Structures are given as structure tokens and as C-alpha cells.
XYZ file of C-alpha atoms in Angstrom:
404
model
C 18.394 -14.003 -11.315
C 14.750 -13.518 -12.442
C 12.537 -12.310 -9.397
C 8.536 -12.715 -9.811
C 7.217 -9.743 -7.178
C 3.933 -9.637 -6.146
C 2.385 -6.246 -4.273
C -0.993 -5.020 -4.929
C -0.520 -1.611 -3.838
C 2.957 -1.147 -5.640
C 3.741 2.600 -5.777
C 7.205 4.677 -7.229
C 7.665 7.850 -5.329
C 5.986 9.276 -7.602
C 3.029 8.412 -5.795
C 2.051 9.040 -2.518
C 2.028 5.110 -1.053
C 4.760 3.507 0.421
C 7.973 2.851 -1.684
C 9.312 -0.140 0.084
C 9.063 -2.546 -2.922
C 9.683 0.167 -5.443
C 13.352 0.101 -3.247
C 13.714 -3.200 -2.734
C 13.096 -4.035 -6.403
C 15.453 -1.489 -7.497
C 17.941 -2.990 -4.824
C 17.589 -6.554 -6.641
C 18.003 -4.914 -10.115
C 21.096 -3.016 -9.070
C 22.490 -6.555 -7.675
C 22.356 -7.420 -11.225
C 18.849 -9.512 -11.068
C 15.397 -9.041 -13.095
C 12.478 -7.940 -11.698
C 9.062 -8.229 -12.966
C 6.307 -6.362 -10.573
C 2.373 -7.904 -10.688
C -0.085 -5.093 -8.998
C -2.876 -3.586 -9.264
C -3.757 0.027 -9.585
C -3.816 2.257 -6.150
C -5.615 5.930 -6.173
C -2.966 6.628 -3.687
C 0.018 5.521 -5.898
C 1.872 5.410 -9.511
C 3.587 2.627 -10.999
C 5.013 4.369 -13.768
C 2.868 3.363 -16.596
C 0.584 5.835 -18.408
C -0.275 4.006 -21.562
C -4.102 2.554 -21.653
C -5.355 -0.761 -20.192
C -5.942 -3.678 -22.884
C -8.012 -6.368 -21.742
C -7.908 -5.113 -17.879
C -4.063 -5.145 -18.011
C -0.796 -2.906 -19.137
C 2.841 -4.025 -19.133
C 5.842 -1.697 -19.280
C 9.590 -0.682 -18.054
C 9.319 1.807 -15.234
C 12.675 2.911 -13.539
C 14.452 -0.732 -14.768
C 11.279 -2.154 -13.410
C 9.120 -5.147 -15.756
C 5.493 -4.007 -14.620
C 2.575 -5.893 -15.056
C -0.504 -3.864 -13.889
C -4.261 -4.522 -13.174
C -7.071 -2.521 -13.695
C -8.269 -3.027 -10.668
C -8.356 0.344 -8.681
C -8.085 0.398 -4.601
C -8.514 3.200 -2.298
C -8.253 3.822 1.299
C -11.871 5.030 1.318
C -13.271 1.791 -0.299
C -16.002 -0.407 1.996
C -15.159 -3.681 3.179
C -16.954 -5.735 0.593
C -15.189 -3.841 -2.366
C -11.821 -4.125 -0.859
C -12.654 -7.607 -0.510
C -13.830 -8.242 -4.264
C -10.474 -6.445 -5.111
C -8.273 -8.702 -2.808
C -9.789 -11.443 -4.349
C -9.846 -10.456 -8.092
C -5.951 -9.413 -7.912
C -5.277 -12.913 -6.519
C -7.249 -14.486 -9.219
C -4.941 -12.735 -12.221
C -2.068 -12.869 -10.166
C -2.171 -16.882 -9.576
C -2.697 -16.848 -13.624
C 0.599 -14.619 -13.907
C 2.249 -17.109 -11.836
C 1.355 -20.087 -13.820
C 2.944 -18.912 -16.563
C 5.457 -16.073 -16.383
C 9.373 -17.183 -16.392
C 10.798 -16.646 -13.082
C 13.822 -18.072 -10.810
C 12.435 -16.845 -7.569
C 8.764 -15.604 -6.643
C 8.019 -13.024 -4.113
C 4.671 -11.948 -2.604
C 4.452 -9.233 0.149
C 0.980 -8.337 2.118
C -1.240 -6.793 2.754
C -3.726 -8.209 1.579
C -2.987 -11.870 2.867
C -4.400 -12.905 -0.641
C -1.183 -12.018 -2.122
C 0.398 -15.155 -0.823
C -1.676 -16.966 -3.198
C 0.216 -16.846 -6.632
C 3.493 -17.826 -4.365
C 1.945 -20.838 -3.025
C 0.671 -21.684 -6.661
C 4.316 -21.227 -7.700
C 5.402 -23.210 -5.389
C 3.442 -26.543 -5.565
C 2.628 -26.506 -9.502
C 5.671 -25.034 -10.887
C 8.006 -25.818 -8.020
C 9.725 -22.395 -7.567
C 11.421 -21.189 -4.227
C 8.921 -19.120 -2.738
C 9.593 -15.985 -0.283
C 6.624 -14.396 1.650
C 6.826 -10.926 3.331
C 4.211 -10.339 6.010
C 3.629 -6.686 6.814
C 0.737 -7.260 9.030
C -0.266 -10.267 10.914
C -3.727 -11.716 9.131
C -6.012 -12.474 10.839
C -4.807 -11.517 13.984
C -5.189 -7.508 13.012
C -8.352 -7.330 11.405
C -9.950 -9.346 14.616
C -8.541 -7.194 17.392
C -9.297 -4.137 15.309
C -13.144 -5.671 15.017
C -13.084 -5.029 11.272
C -13.550 -8.784 10.720
C -16.292 -10.834 13.008
C -17.608 -13.701 10.899
C -16.204 -16.874 12.469
C -16.119 -18.613 8.871
C -14.289 -15.664 7.382
C -11.469 -15.760 10.273
C -10.932 -19.244 9.906
C -10.315 -19.487 6.510
C -7.851 -16.597 6.697
C -5.930 -18.212 9.485
C -5.731 -21.263 7.337
C -4.293 -19.184 4.339
C -1.838 -17.569 6.372
C -0.855 -20.986 7.979
C -0.691 -22.285 4.372
C 1.033 -19.371 2.940
C 3.576 -19.602 6.045
C 3.910 -23.691 5.448
C 4.218 -23.176 1.632
C 7.076 -20.317 1.768
C 11.122 -21.573 1.461
C 11.825 -18.216 3.325
C 9.637 -15.310 5.205
C 10.611 -11.649 6.102
C 8.743 -10.292 8.756
C 8.998 -6.218 8.898
C 9.056 -5.783 13.090
C 10.092 -7.927 15.889
C 5.811 -9.172 16.773
C 5.477 -9.930 13.282
C 8.377 -12.515 13.056
C 7.318 -13.925 16.570
C 3.588 -14.435 14.693
C 5.702 -16.036 12.044
C 7.588 -18.536 14.220
C 4.826 -20.128 16.202
C 3.758 -21.682 12.934
C 7.235 -21.805 11.141
C 9.839 -23.054 13.790
C 13.194 -23.558 11.404
C 14.233 -19.588 12.735
C 16.615 -19.844 9.798
C 14.095 -19.470 7.170
C 12.813 -16.038 8.816
C 14.551 -12.552 8.947
C 13.504 -9.714 10.299
C 13.834 -6.722 7.846
C 11.850 -3.770 9.036
C 11.065 -0.311 6.993
C 14.038 1.460 6.254
C 14.906 5.331 5.967
C 15.484 7.154 2.848
C 18.309 9.160 3.696
C 19.213 10.792 1.011
C 15.625 11.565 -0.182
C 14.912 13.528 3.406
C 18.550 15.351 3.186
C 17.086 17.283 0.718
C 15.573 20.204 2.128
C 16.022 22.694 -0.942
C 12.224 22.172 -1.658
C 11.632 23.711 1.828
C 7.462 24.476 2.246
C 4.677 25.118 5.318
C 1.037 25.034 5.008
C -0.128 28.532 3.737
C -2.437 28.209 7.291
C 0.946 28.364 9.396
C 3.552 31.132 10.170
C 7.117 31.078 10.311
C 6.862 31.205 14.283
C 4.467 28.231 14.767
C 5.456 24.957 15.797
C 4.882 22.147 13.687
C 4.003 18.584 14.375
C 3.227 16.656 11.263
C 1.493 13.473 10.162
C 2.054 12.005 6.983
C -0.092 8.775 6.279
C -3.460 7.320 5.642
C -6.248 8.401 7.896
C -8.083 5.573 8.097
C -9.428 3.437 11.542
C -6.453 1.658 12.337
C -4.580 5.283 12.674
C -6.497 6.634 15.320
C -5.931 10.108 14.293
C -9.347 10.949 16.521
C -6.200 11.155 19.168
C -4.729 14.422 17.526
C -8.146 16.054 17.549
C -8.703 15.549 21.286
C -5.254 17.006 21.858
C -6.046 19.776 19.875
C -9.030 20.264 21.902
C -7.241 20.224 25.134
C -4.711 22.905 23.528
C -7.584 25.168 22.623
C -8.907 25.042 26.123
C -5.430 26.078 27.101
C -5.246 28.814 24.955
C -2.446 27.507 22.926
C -2.640 28.369 19.039
C 1.364 28.608 18.005
C 0.952 24.579 18.053
C -0.520 23.458 14.803
C -1.305 19.689 14.325
C -1.048 19.102 10.332
C -2.571 15.677 8.944
C -1.241 14.809 5.628
C -3.229 12.150 3.678
C -6.574 10.332 3.069
C -8.493 8.114 4.240
C -11.880 6.704 5.035
C -11.854 8.548 8.329
C -10.747 12.081 6.852
C -14.645 13.170 6.297
C -15.231 12.641 9.824
C -11.749 14.187 11.450
C -13.145 17.182 8.995
C -15.887 17.273 10.472
C -14.928 17.410 13.793
C -12.360 19.899 13.355
C -14.933 22.357 12.146
C -17.909 21.519 14.694
C -15.301 21.756 17.250
C -13.961 24.824 16.149
C -10.299 23.611 15.940
C -9.231 25.161 12.510
C -6.390 27.044 14.180
C -4.994 24.033 15.018
C -5.194 21.130 12.916
C -4.542 21.461 9.453
C -5.895 18.675 7.110
C -4.131 18.289 3.685
C -4.340 16.278 0.931
C -2.202 13.707 0.294
C 1.270 14.747 -1.385
C 3.817 12.775 -3.552
C 6.163 10.960 -1.685
C 8.798 13.170 -3.325
C 7.325 16.434 -1.890
C 7.288 15.191 1.667
C 11.220 16.073 2.394
C 10.378 19.818 2.180
C 7.676 19.908 4.425
C 9.023 17.732 7.123
C 12.090 20.118 6.568
C 9.696 22.851 7.911
C 8.004 20.762 10.618
C 9.386 20.558 14.117
C 8.053 16.848 15.163
C 6.423 13.829 13.517
C 3.120 12.205 15.311
C 3.473 8.120 14.766
C -0.175 7.758 16.326
C -2.004 4.667 15.878
C -5.198 2.997 17.592
C -5.101 1.678 20.925
C -4.840 -1.780 19.891
C -2.375 -4.669 21.425
C -1.648 -6.276 18.181
C -0.349 -2.865 16.859
C 2.043 -2.701 19.513
C 4.875 -4.695 18.315
C 3.137 -6.095 15.098
C 3.821 -3.246 12.809
C 6.550 -1.316 11.206
C 5.152 2.121 10.265
C 6.762 3.711 6.933
C 6.143 7.541 8.490
C 8.246 6.593 11.363
C 11.307 5.598 9.458
C 10.843 8.989 7.524
C 10.757 11.280 10.350
C 13.732 9.522 11.469
C 15.676 10.067 7.941
C 13.993 13.871 8.133
C 15.568 14.444 11.694
C 12.483 14.766 13.046
C 11.898 14.281 16.868
C 9.081 11.498 17.162
C 5.717 12.023 19.574
C 4.202 8.279 19.786
C 0.510 7.684 21.380
C 0.988 4.034 21.897
C 3.467 1.219 23.475
C 5.757 -1.235 21.393
C 8.772 -1.408 20.027
C 8.751 2.136 18.035
C 7.803 3.758 21.284
C 10.874 1.351 22.924
C 12.976 2.552 20.122
C 12.006 6.047 21.424
C 12.872 6.033 24.441
C 16.195 4.099 24.370
C 17.488 6.441 21.765
C 15.990 9.723 23.285
C 14.710 11.048 20.281
C 10.918 12.043 21.058
C 8.470 11.361 23.943
C 6.120 8.207 24.380
C 2.738 9.364 25.468
C -0.024 7.027 27.261
C -2.976 5.982 24.840
C -6.182 7.474 24.970
C -4.577 10.069 27.201
C -5.176 13.760 25.236
C -4.145 15.500 28.280
C -0.695 13.965 28.395
C -0.352 14.116 24.397
C -1.256 18.331 24.628
C 1.345 17.936 27.683
C 4.377 16.368 25.237
C 3.336 18.702 22.713
C 3.967 21.970 24.767
C 7.074 20.286 26.057
C 8.668 19.734 22.873
C 7.696 23.268 21.712
C 9.827 24.523 24.817
C 12.518 22.069 24.881
C 16.158 23.468 24.778
C 17.022 20.234 23.839
C 14.749 19.351 20.653
C 17.962 19.980 18.724
C 19.289 17.146 20.061
C 16.261 14.960 20.162
C 16.610 15.689 16.164
C 19.794 14.909 15.788
C 19.264 11.562 17.816
C 16.381 11.031 15.595
C 18.548 10.920 12.458
C 21.500 8.962 14.446
C 18.940 6.154 14.610
C 18.220 6.360 11.042
C 21.325 5.865 10.109
C 23.100 3.478 12.381
C 19.955 1.155 12.705
C 17.403 2.018 9.514
C 19.246 3.117 6.726
C 17.332 1.513 3.702
C 20.501 0.908 1.827
C 21.710 -1.631 4.221
C 18.557 -3.073 5.120
C 18.403 -3.621 0.889
C 21.279 -5.534 1.153
C 20.341 -7.505 3.696
C 16.634 -7.983 1.697
C 18.812 -9.305 -1.875
C 20.893 -11.632 0.343
C 18.008 -13.323 2.109
C 16.081 -13.216 -1.246
C 18.448 -14.842 -3.605
C 21.447 -16.416 -1.719
C 21.668 -20.497 -2.108
C 18.681 -20.917 -4.380
């Protein structure tokens, strides 16, 4: 079958952005289907296309995926207005593709919520089956974060969310909370599947390109966060914990923050002003292909989010599954389904939100834990048994294409 796949922030593993859509597209292709990926340009991602844009668009094949890329650059440091205009522009240009591109099934994935618009159009104007993947609950999350407060905008987003859900023949949720949120509007449970982000067990088994930041020594205990440095990530909590470690005279624990985002300059300013350079190490984002070597050198993965209840069961963080694949125990600083997994499978520690002393205690505990090796094995086992990407990909392919 021909799948028309819309994901504004698509990236191959050559970039530093999430690669779920790349992996799922490859699964579809390996199952004998054809995939046309429609995307924008992401400063953190690489689509695999290098030719120049012509009239704001370029098209080519990368790793077997037919890619249509619009010259619409998006970055995590963009302001709200610029992001909104980029989202609208992508929805408009994608809708034109949805009207004319040959396809058997249309698949669209958030974020943003406007990614569902071309799917709605293909469903209602071309009678094409439409599958909608929900990575975050909008407008619930931006409302809870205080990012969007205008009542008209929130109402408009809620209408778009409802229309997207009602128009879709099938829906994919990436976490239990997202599935529950969809089910409030879509009562036929058979139309909804829980398919979380997964573990690339093969990629993170390759420890041959082992590397550590130059600011660390072989004896340092490394705790790593690899992901976006945005408001939602709440990385101030890591700096708060570092300040506690400094006050306690602990210098052989290094907190490595890898990535980019709107909050990174503020984090860097805090680290410098509070003289925390010996504990907090800020690294630029690295290609996904270089992460296994870095994680092989780390001792613990940090799963950090701002203390917003909507996050507790409503997110499916890529980095958590990368930590599991790498066999890294996890420290998470918010309750919810990730914390539940960490506790159930004894693969790390969950600390209360906004408690830097408890965070610092957990880091010291993990450094001194004689059973850390067992927690590492438990993390890898959890990744293998519950979240292997190949198995989730097979479920994804069946759900997308069967009976259409």
C-alpha cells in the first residue's frame, strides 16, 4: 500500500531530533509498503535530502523513503509567534499535497496539532482512510504550561483536536494518559492503540565508539540528560541539585546536559553565575548516531520534566527509552507512568518534584550503590521485554494497514 505520512519534524538518525517516524516508515517499507514522508526543515534534524529547494520544496529518496521537504525551518529556540506561523504554513502546504498526492492511507503525527489538518482534508474530500498519531494532548499541555492563555486560541485548538479525533479512522497514543485523553472523545476503543516510543536495542548495543566529555575524568560518576532544553523539560531542577552537591562538597558527580533549546542560555548563565562548571557540563546537541558512545560512558540517565500534572501520564519521552536501550539506570523527578516503571522494574530512582535535596541524595545514592549493575541490567531487560522498537513497529504496521 501507499502511505502518505505527515510529520513536520521528521529526521533520520543523522540528525539529533527524535527518529520515531523514520523508524516506523522503515518498518512499513520492510513490510512491503511505500511511504511518502511530508515534512519541514528542523534545525535539530536531517531529512537525508541535500539538493537545493525549488519554489520552497525539495523531493528525493532517502533510505527508501520518498521525502517531500518544505523550506520551513523550525527550531526549539523559536518564539511562539514564529512557531505558530511555521505550523500554519506547514499545514497549508501539506494540505495541498493531501489533495493531489496518490495514496491509499494518510497518516499524520503531532506535534503540532495542526499536523492533522491534511489528514482531515484527505479523509473528507478524497475519502482516504486517515490514521492520526497523538504524541501530546493539545491544547491540554500548552494550557497547563501557561504557554497559551488566549481563550479563543484554546477553544480553536480544542475544536481542531475534536475534529481530528472524529475524522480519524484509527488513532495511536504514545502513553496511557494520551490514550485516555483520546478516549474521552472517541468511545470506540478498537479505534485506539497504545504504541509508545521504543528502544533501539541494536543501535545502543554498539559501545565501540565510547566517548566522554573532555571536562570529565574516568573516575567521575556521569549522569546524563540528552534532549531538548525547553520550558517543559524543567532542567533548572538539575542545576538546583548541582548547587546542593556543591554545598556538600561533592565534585566527582558530573551532570551532563546534551542538547539545545530556548532555556539553554539561561541554564548556562546560572551555571556560570553560581560557579557550577565543575559539576554541570553543557554540551551541544549531537547526532543520534553518536549518543550510544556517550551513553556507554555514563552511569545514570536523567529523565527530567517540569512539575506539571498533565505530564505525569501524558508524555512518552524518547530519552527514557534510549536510556533503557543503553542499559542506563534512570533518575526521574516527576511521578507518573515512567516513575511507575522505574519502581516496578527496579531500574532506578524516582524523586519528588522540586526537591533538590532529594535529587542530590538520589545521585549520591546511585554513585554509592553496589547494586547499580543490577539496576543497569534491569533497565536493559525492561527495554527488551516491553519496548523493543522492532516489536512495537510490527504492531504499528498491523494497526496502520490491516483491513483498509
